[in-house]
Amino acid sequence: MITVFGSINVDYVFQVGSIPAPGETLLATDLALLPGGKGGNQALAAARAGASVNMVGAVGKDGRGDIALAGLRAAGVNTDAVAASDKPTGTASICVDAQGENSIVVYAGANESVSHSQLDAAMLGADAILMLQMEVPLAQMSAAIKAARAAGATIVWNLAPMQAVALEALQGVDYLMVNAIELDQLGQGLGLAATDTLHAKVTRLAELTHCSVVVTLGAEGSLGVHEGGVINLPALPVAPVDTVGAGDAFAGAFAAALDAGQPFEQAMRWGNVAGALACLKTGAQSSLPRRQDIEEHLAKLL
Ligand code: RIB
């Protein structure tokens, strides 16, 4: 069983020819209002990949919470521990350009109300996985991690979007997940040399934190360090339409694979396949693959 302790948003996705530069006004060619939030996306990705999933988070009493939760409910994610906040539902403004690249601004809103007290002891047993991102308050995530650690649960922390986090907080976790930009940002905070190679940075991060580390690299695949070994896996080649949520697809499928008893390297493979397949349609949740899709594409990873 996987419990996601994280954000739930509605995403306003603007289709644009290019990402606007500072001071530039652009006319969008399309607009979609879609469910999102890194927490919600990862919960759905894990559920689609076959895991039994609880979502712990908060939405506003503004009607948009139902939009944000619709996909999770349809996929059988347990949303009983999603609180109703007096703040507005978390909102993301997303521009997607002709190449499928994106830029995102998030207003946390109700996500600021999420509390570790919403976690139930039954969600944190020794065979449970707790997944977190960086879009709910850090103090609440730290308390959730502490509770999960005490209960013997496995903890997967996707440090997105990056913010300052103490080394001691990272040391309480089993799996850390970042993209290349977040790795650089985290490395600066931890005093890693900016000139180090990617490989050197990931290895040092794993040594410092005592965690297994995964770095997602988009079209370059992913790099992982686990029990002292380094694993470099290629991406599944696709022609991306929209890369929003690709990291969430990776994280959710990775956790679902661990939950299904798969070893670390195979979990990275599930993540690579899910991350690629998630780029084939507009929206973070619309193209999250199901377990069968992931399994069918695994053999295509070189
Ligand atoms: O990772 C993509 C997500 O980031 C979007 O769904 C948006 O809501 C932001 O949280």
Tab-separated table of C-alpha atoms and ligand atoms in Angstrom:
chain	number	residue	atom	x	y	z
A	1	MET	CA	0.000	0.000	0.000
A	2	ILE	CA	1.193	3.482	-0.891
A	3	THR	CA	0.180	6.685	0.891
A	4	VAL	CA	0.857	9.981	-0.853
A	5	PHE	CA	1.199	12.968	1.488
A	6	GLY	CA	1.142	15.893	-0.892
A	7	SER	CA	-0.417	18.544	-3.076
A	8	ILE	CA	-3.636	18.533	-5.053
A	9	ASN	CA	-4.120	21.246	-7.689
A	10	VAL	CA	-6.213	22.300	-10.620
A	11	ASP	CA	-3.997	23.049	-13.609
A	12	TYR	CA	-4.772	25.815	-16.118
A	13	VAL	CA	-2.806	24.599	-19.132
A	14	PHE	CA	-2.137	27.243	-21.809
A	15	GLN	CA	-0.926	26.023	-25.201
A	16	VAL	CA	1.589	28.556	-26.538
A	17	GLY	CA	4.022	28.764	-29.469
A	18	SER	CA	6.886	29.526	-27.100
A	19	ILE	CA	7.294	30.009	-23.346
A	20	PRO	CA	6.784	33.759	-22.666
A	21	ALA	CA	9.924	35.774	-21.906
A	22	PRO	CA	9.899	38.327	-19.022
A	23	GLY	CA	7.683	41.255	-20.026
A	24	GLU	CA	6.185	39.405	-22.998
A	25	THR	CA	2.434	38.877	-23.525
A	26	LEU	CA	1.409	35.906	-25.676
A	27	LEU	CA	-1.884	34.691	-27.079
A	28	ALA	CA	-2.513	31.062	-26.182
A	29	THR	CA	-3.969	28.783	-28.852
A	30	ASP	CA	-5.791	26.556	-26.347
A	31	LEU	CA	-6.697	26.353	-22.654
A	32	ALA	CA	-7.545	23.267	-20.587
A	33	LEU	CA	-8.613	23.028	-16.938
A	34	LEU	CA	-7.257	19.722	-15.621
A	35	PRO	CA	-6.521	17.896	-12.357
A	36	GLY	CA	-2.930	18.129	-11.162
A	37	GLY	CA	-0.604	18.736	-8.234
A	38	LYS	CA	2.507	16.667	-7.787
A	39	GLY	CA	0.885	14.696	-4.963
A	40	GLY	CA	-2.287	13.930	-6.890
A	41	ASN	CA	-0.371	13.105	-10.057
A	42	GLN	CA	1.924	10.682	-8.248
A	43	ALA	CA	-0.985	9.048	-6.434
A	44	LEU	CA	-2.747	8.469	-9.745
A	45	ALA	CA	0.445	7.255	-11.420
A	46	ALA	CA	0.954	4.686	-8.654
A	47	ALA	CA	-2.686	3.559	-8.800
A	48	ARG	CA	-2.609	3.203	-12.592
A	49	ALA	CA	0.588	1.165	-12.192
A	50	GLY	CA	-1.352	-1.274	-10.024
A	51	ALA	CA	-0.817	-0.105	-6.423
A	52	SER	CA	-3.429	0.403	-3.749
A	53	VAL	CA	-3.133	4.123	-2.880
A	54	ASN	CA	-4.291	6.563	-0.173
A	55	MET	CA	-4.179	10.308	-0.868
A	56	VAL	CA	-3.580	12.629	2.089
A	57	GLY	CA	-3.931	16.321	1.235
A	58	ALA	CA	-6.374	19.233	1.161
A	59	VAL	CA	-8.604	21.058	-1.305
A	60	GLY	CA	-10.713	24.206	-0.985
A	61	LYS	CA	-14.477	24.385	-0.500
A	62	ASP	CA	-14.701	26.128	-3.859
A	63	GLY	CA	-15.973	23.416	-6.188
A	64	ARG	CA	-12.603	23.148	-7.915
A	65	GLY	CA	-11.583	20.477	-5.396
A	66	ASP	CA	-13.949	18.084	-7.189
A	67	ILE	CA	-12.171	18.774	-10.486
A	68	ALA	CA	-8.820	18.166	-8.798
A	69	LEU	CA	-9.947	14.866	-7.237
A	70	ALA	CA	-12.021	13.434	-10.084
A	71	GLY	CA	-9.221	11.403	-11.657
A	72	LEU	CA	-8.074	9.985	-8.333
A	73	ARG	CA	-11.578	8.878	-7.388
A	74	ALA	CA	-12.171	7.320	-10.803
A	75	ALA	CA	-8.976	5.285	-10.417
A	76	GLY	CA	-9.984	3.980	-6.976
A	77	VAL	CA	-7.526	6.074	-4.930
A	78	ASN	CA	-8.783	6.394	-1.357
A	79	THR	CA	-9.413	10.130	-0.803
A	80	ASP	CA	-11.017	9.842	2.666
A	81	ALA	CA	-8.010	11.625	4.215
A	82	VAL	CA	-8.271	14.643	1.910
A	83	ALA	CA	-9.327	17.590	4.087
A	84	ALA	CA	-11.596	20.514	3.126
A	85	SER	CA	-9.729	23.782	3.680
A	86	ASP	CA	-10.997	27.365	3.945
A	87	LYS	CA	-8.259	28.330	1.481
A	88	PRO	CA	-8.819	28.025	-2.289
A	89	THR	CA	-7.885	24.804	-4.041
A	90	GLY	CA	-4.217	24.809	-5.084
A	91	THR	CA	-3.788	26.187	-8.593
A	92	ALA	CA	-1.091	25.888	-11.240
A	93	SER	CA	-0.673	28.087	-14.301
A	94	ILE	CA	1.127	26.046	-16.946
A	95	CYS	CA	2.427	27.095	-20.360
A	96	VAL	CA	3.201	24.271	-22.797
A	97	ASP	CA	5.074	25.170	-25.984
A	98	ALA	CA	5.111	23.565	-29.436
A	99	GLN	CA	7.959	21.237	-28.419
A	100	GLY	CA	6.065	19.980	-25.360
A	101	GLU	CA	8.296	21.905	-22.939
A	102	ASN	CA	6.641	23.763	-20.080
A	103	SER	CA	6.910	26.375	-17.362
A	104	ILE	CA	4.755	26.219	-14.232
A	105	VAL	CA	3.727	28.629	-11.479
A	106	VAL	CA	1.926	27.139	-8.472
A	107	TYR	CA	-0.258	28.869	-5.874
A	108	ALA	CA	-0.361	26.468	-2.894
A	109	GLY	CA	-3.709	27.605	-1.405
A	110	ALA	CA	-5.349	24.695	0.424
A	111	ASN	CA	-2.124	22.697	0.216
A	112	GLU	CA	-0.802	24.983	2.973
A	113	SER	CA	-3.418	23.475	5.316
A	114	VAL	CA	-2.168	19.881	5.018
A	115	SER	CA	-1.256	18.410	8.413
A	116	HIS	CA	0.620	15.268	9.426
A	117	SER	CA	-2.274	14.579	11.810
A	118	GLN	CA	-4.333	13.542	8.748
A	119	LEU	CA	-2.147	10.432	8.489
A	120	ASP	CA	-3.662	7.311	9.967
A	121	ALA	CA	-1.452	4.745	11.750
A	122	ALA	CA	-2.873	2.102	9.386
A	123	MET	CA	-1.199	3.943	6.474
A	124	LEU	CA	2.285	3.648	7.942
A	125	GLY	CA	2.903	-0.043	8.711
A	126	ALA	CA	6.187	-1.832	7.945
A	127	ASP	CA	4.935	-2.900	4.506
A	128	ALA	CA	3.698	0.603	3.601
A	129	ILE	CA	5.298	3.248	1.391
A	130	LEU	CA	4.974	6.962	2.171
A	131	MET	CA	5.522	9.270	-0.819
A	132	LEU	CA	6.124	12.994	-0.528
A	133	GLN	CA	6.984	15.915	-2.805
A	134	MET	CA	7.637	19.571	-1.915
A	135	GLU	CA	4.290	21.329	-2.335
A	136	VAL	CA	2.925	21.051	1.226
A	137	PRO	CA	4.518	22.612	4.341
A	138	LEU	CA	7.994	21.324	5.114
A	139	ALA	CA	7.318	21.077	8.862
A	140	GLN	CA	4.331	18.806	8.178
A	141	MET	CA	6.365	16.649	5.801
A	142	SER	CA	9.122	16.313	8.410
A	143	ALA	CA	6.567	15.200	11.007
A	144	ALA	CA	5.053	12.722	8.530
A	145	ILE	CA	8.505	11.321	7.717
A	146	LYS	CA	9.280	10.953	11.412
A	147	ALA	CA	6.037	9.051	12.022
A	148	ALA	CA	6.598	6.819	8.996
A	149	ARG	CA	10.175	6.114	10.058
A	150	ALA	CA	9.065	5.162	13.578
A	151	ALA	CA	6.462	2.795	12.089
A	152	GLY	CA	9.023	1.156	9.783
A	153	ALA	CA	7.458	2.339	6.506
A	154	THR	CA	9.537	2.922	3.362
A	155	ILE	CA	9.827	6.613	2.466
A	156	VAL	CA	10.140	8.005	-1.081
A	157	TRP	CA	10.725	11.770	-1.275
A	158	ASN	CA	10.563	13.592	-4.603
A	159	LEU	CA	12.249	16.942	-3.875
A	160	ALA	CA	10.176	18.933	-6.378
A	161	PRO	CA	9.980	21.879	-6.515
A	162	MET	CA	13.278	22.237	-4.650
A	163	GLN	CA	13.478	24.320	-1.509
A	164	ALA	CA	16.079	24.514	1.257
A	165	VAL	CA	16.040	21.288	3.244
A	166	ALA	CA	18.362	20.198	6.057
A	167	LEU	CA	20.649	17.219	5.557
A	168	GLU	CA	19.221	15.593	8.712
A	169	ALA	CA	15.737	15.661	7.149
A	170	LEU	CA	17.017	13.813	4.077
A	171	GLN	CA	18.782	11.225	6.207
A	172	GLY	CA	15.422	9.982	7.515
A	173	VAL	CA	14.373	8.846	4.037
A	174	ASP	CA	14.963	5.685	1.955
A	175	TYR	CA	14.681	6.982	-1.632
A	176	LEU	CA	15.335	10.509	-2.857
A	177	MET	CA	14.214	11.570	-6.314
A	178	VAL	CA	15.225	14.754	-8.168
A	179	ASN	CA	15.651	16.005	-11.717
A	180	ALA	CA	18.955	17.456	-12.946
A	181	ILE	CA	18.027	21.055	-12.021
A	182	GLU	CA	16.904	20.026	-8.551
A	183	LEU	CA	20.095	18.018	-8.088
A	184	ASP	CA	22.156	21.156	-8.783
A	185	GLN	CA	20.006	23.221	-6.420
A	186	LEU	CA	20.252	20.592	-3.686
A	187	GLY	CA	23.988	20.219	-4.311
A	188	GLN	CA	24.499	23.971	-3.784
A	189	GLY	CA	22.654	23.784	-0.462
A	190	LEU	CA	24.735	20.821	0.672
A	191	GLY	CA	28.043	22.337	-0.466
A	192	LEU	CA	28.676	19.941	-3.383
A	193	ALA	CA	31.100	21.377	-5.951
A	194	ALA	CA	29.222	22.912	-8.908
A	195	THR	CA	31.941	21.572	-11.195
A	196	ASP	CA	31.386	17.939	-10.202
A	197	THR	CA	30.004	15.621	-12.860
A	198	LEU	CA	26.432	14.412	-12.579
A	199	HIS	CA	27.733	10.991	-11.609
A	200	ALA	CA	29.959	12.444	-8.851
A	201	LYS	CA	27.140	14.604	-7.482
A	202	VAL	CA	24.641	11.735	-7.290
A	203	THR	CA	27.165	9.419	-5.667
A	204	ARG	CA	28.119	12.055	-3.082
A	205	LEU	CA	24.462	12.822	-2.388
A	206	ALA	CA	23.794	9.136	-1.711
A	207	GLU	CA	26.833	8.982	0.622
A	208	LEU	CA	25.839	12.114	2.549
A	209	THR	CA	22.179	11.188	2.957
A	210	HIS	CA	22.546	7.388	3.279
A	211	CYS	CA	19.649	7.172	0.798
A	212	SER	CA	19.202	5.544	-2.557
A	213	VAL	CA	18.998	8.387	-5.085
A	214	VAL	CA	17.300	8.624	-8.472
A	215	VAL	CA	17.884	11.492	-10.907
A	216	THR	CA	15.391	11.775	-13.774
A	217	LEU	CA	16.986	13.118	-16.936
A	218	GLY	CA	14.101	13.489	-19.395
A	219	ALA	CA	15.099	12.255	-22.845
A	220	GLU	CA	18.393	11.023	-21.348
A	221	GLY	CA	16.662	8.488	-19.091
A	222	SER	CA	17.626	8.249	-15.433
A	223	LEU	CA	20.573	7.689	-13.149
A	224	GLY	CA	20.330	5.868	-9.831
A	225	VAL	CA	22.615	5.059	-6.923
A	226	HIS	CA	21.575	2.141	-4.763
A	227	GLU	CA	23.651	0.232	-2.207
A	228	GLY	CA	26.840	1.762	-3.643
A	229	GLY	CA	26.118	0.754	-7.259
A	230	VAL	CA	25.376	3.224	-10.055
A	231	ILE	CA	22.658	2.438	-12.617
A	232	ASN	CA	22.226	4.434	-15.819
A	233	LEU	CA	19.092	3.647	-17.843
A	234	PRO	CA	18.028	5.079	-21.204
A	235	ALA	CA	14.673	6.748	-21.807
A	236	LEU	CA	11.941	5.139	-23.865
A	237	PRO	CA	12.084	7.181	-27.101
A	238	VAL	CA	8.857	9.139	-27.708
A	239	ALA	CA	7.797	12.305	-29.531
A	240	PRO	CA	6.584	14.421	-26.574
A	241	VAL	CA	3.357	16.408	-26.800
A	242	ASP	CA	3.411	17.668	-23.199
A	243	THR	CA	6.087	16.834	-20.606
A	244	VAL	CA	4.052	18.168	-17.634
A	245	GLY	CA	3.834	15.450	-15.002
A	246	ALA	CA	6.482	13.198	-16.555
A	247	GLY	CA	8.484	13.315	-13.314
A	248	ASP	CA	5.328	12.482	-11.356
A	249	ALA	CA	4.622	9.533	-13.651
A	250	PHE	CA	8.157	8.282	-13.010
A	251	ALA	CA	7.812	8.695	-9.235
A	252	GLY	CA	4.419	6.987	-9.003
A	253	ALA	CA	5.404	4.032	-11.181
A	254	PHE	CA	8.726	3.696	-9.333
A	255	ALA	CA	6.905	3.502	-5.983
A	256	ALA	CA	4.319	1.078	-7.389
A	257	ALA	CA	7.129	-1.187	-8.557
A	258	LEU	CA	8.745	-1.154	-5.101
A	259	ASP	CA	5.323	-1.855	-3.594
A	260	ALA	CA	4.987	-4.833	-5.946
A	261	GLY	CA	8.322	-6.204	-4.674
A	262	GLN	CA	10.411	-5.241	-7.695
A	263	PRO	CA	14.141	-4.541	-7.170
A	264	PHE	CA	15.528	-0.978	-7.448
A	265	GLU	CA	16.728	-1.235	-11.049
A	266	GLN	CA	13.421	-2.638	-12.259
A	267	ALA	CA	11.584	0.128	-10.383
A	268	MET	CA	13.695	2.637	-12.323
A	269	ARG	CA	12.679	0.881	-15.552
A	270	TRP	CA	8.988	1.168	-14.646
A	271	GLY	CA	9.644	4.848	-13.922
A	272	ASN	CA	11.417	5.459	-17.233
A	273	VAL	CA	8.610	3.848	-19.227
A	274	ALA	CA	5.842	5.641	-17.313
A	275	GLY	CA	7.634	8.993	-17.569
A	276	ALA	CA	7.923	8.664	-21.347
A	277	LEU	CA	4.353	7.456	-21.930
A	278	ALA	CA	3.042	10.336	-19.789
A	279	CYS	CA	4.343	12.821	-22.396
A	280	LEU	CA	2.011	11.660	-25.156
A	281	LYS	CA	-1.068	13.762	-24.288
A	282	THR	CA	-1.811	17.215	-22.874
A	283	GLY	CA	-2.180	17.286	-19.085
A	284	ALA	CA	-0.365	15.751	-16.155
A	285	GLN	CA	-2.899	12.991	-15.506
A	286	SER	CA	-4.482	12.263	-18.893
A	287	SER	CA	-1.755	9.989	-20.245
A	288	LEU	CA	-0.504	8.280	-17.067
A	289	PRO	CA	-0.020	4.660	-18.174
A	290	ARG	CA	-1.645	1.577	-16.719
A	291	ARG	CA	0.369	-1.404	-15.451
A	292	GLN	CA	-0.225	-3.353	-18.670
A	293	ASP	CA	1.091	-0.440	-20.817
A	294	ILE	CA	4.211	-0.225	-18.663
A	295	GLU	CA	4.858	-3.958	-18.889
A	296	GLU	CA	4.343	-3.972	-22.656
A	297	HIS	CA	6.940	-1.228	-23.141
A	298	LEU	CA	9.583	-2.492	-20.705
A	299	ALA	CA	11.203	-4.681	-23.357
A	300	LYS	CA	11.677	-1.615	-25.598
A	301	LEU	CA	14.078	-0.022	-23.091
A	302	LEU	CA	17.537	-0.717	-24.514
B	1	RIB	O1	4.527	18.110	-11.819
B	1	RIB	C1	3.456	18.732	-12.497
B	1	RIB	C2	2.556	19.422	-11.505
B	1	RIB	O2	3.257	20.473	-10.888
B	1	RIB	C3	1.333	20.049	-12.106
B	1	RIB	O3	0.238	19.169	-12.178
B	1	RIB	C4	1.097	21.268	-11.224
B	1	RIB	O4	-0.098	21.231	-10.526
B	1	RIB	C5	2.312	21.356	-10.312
B	1	RIB	O5	2.061	20.882	-9.048
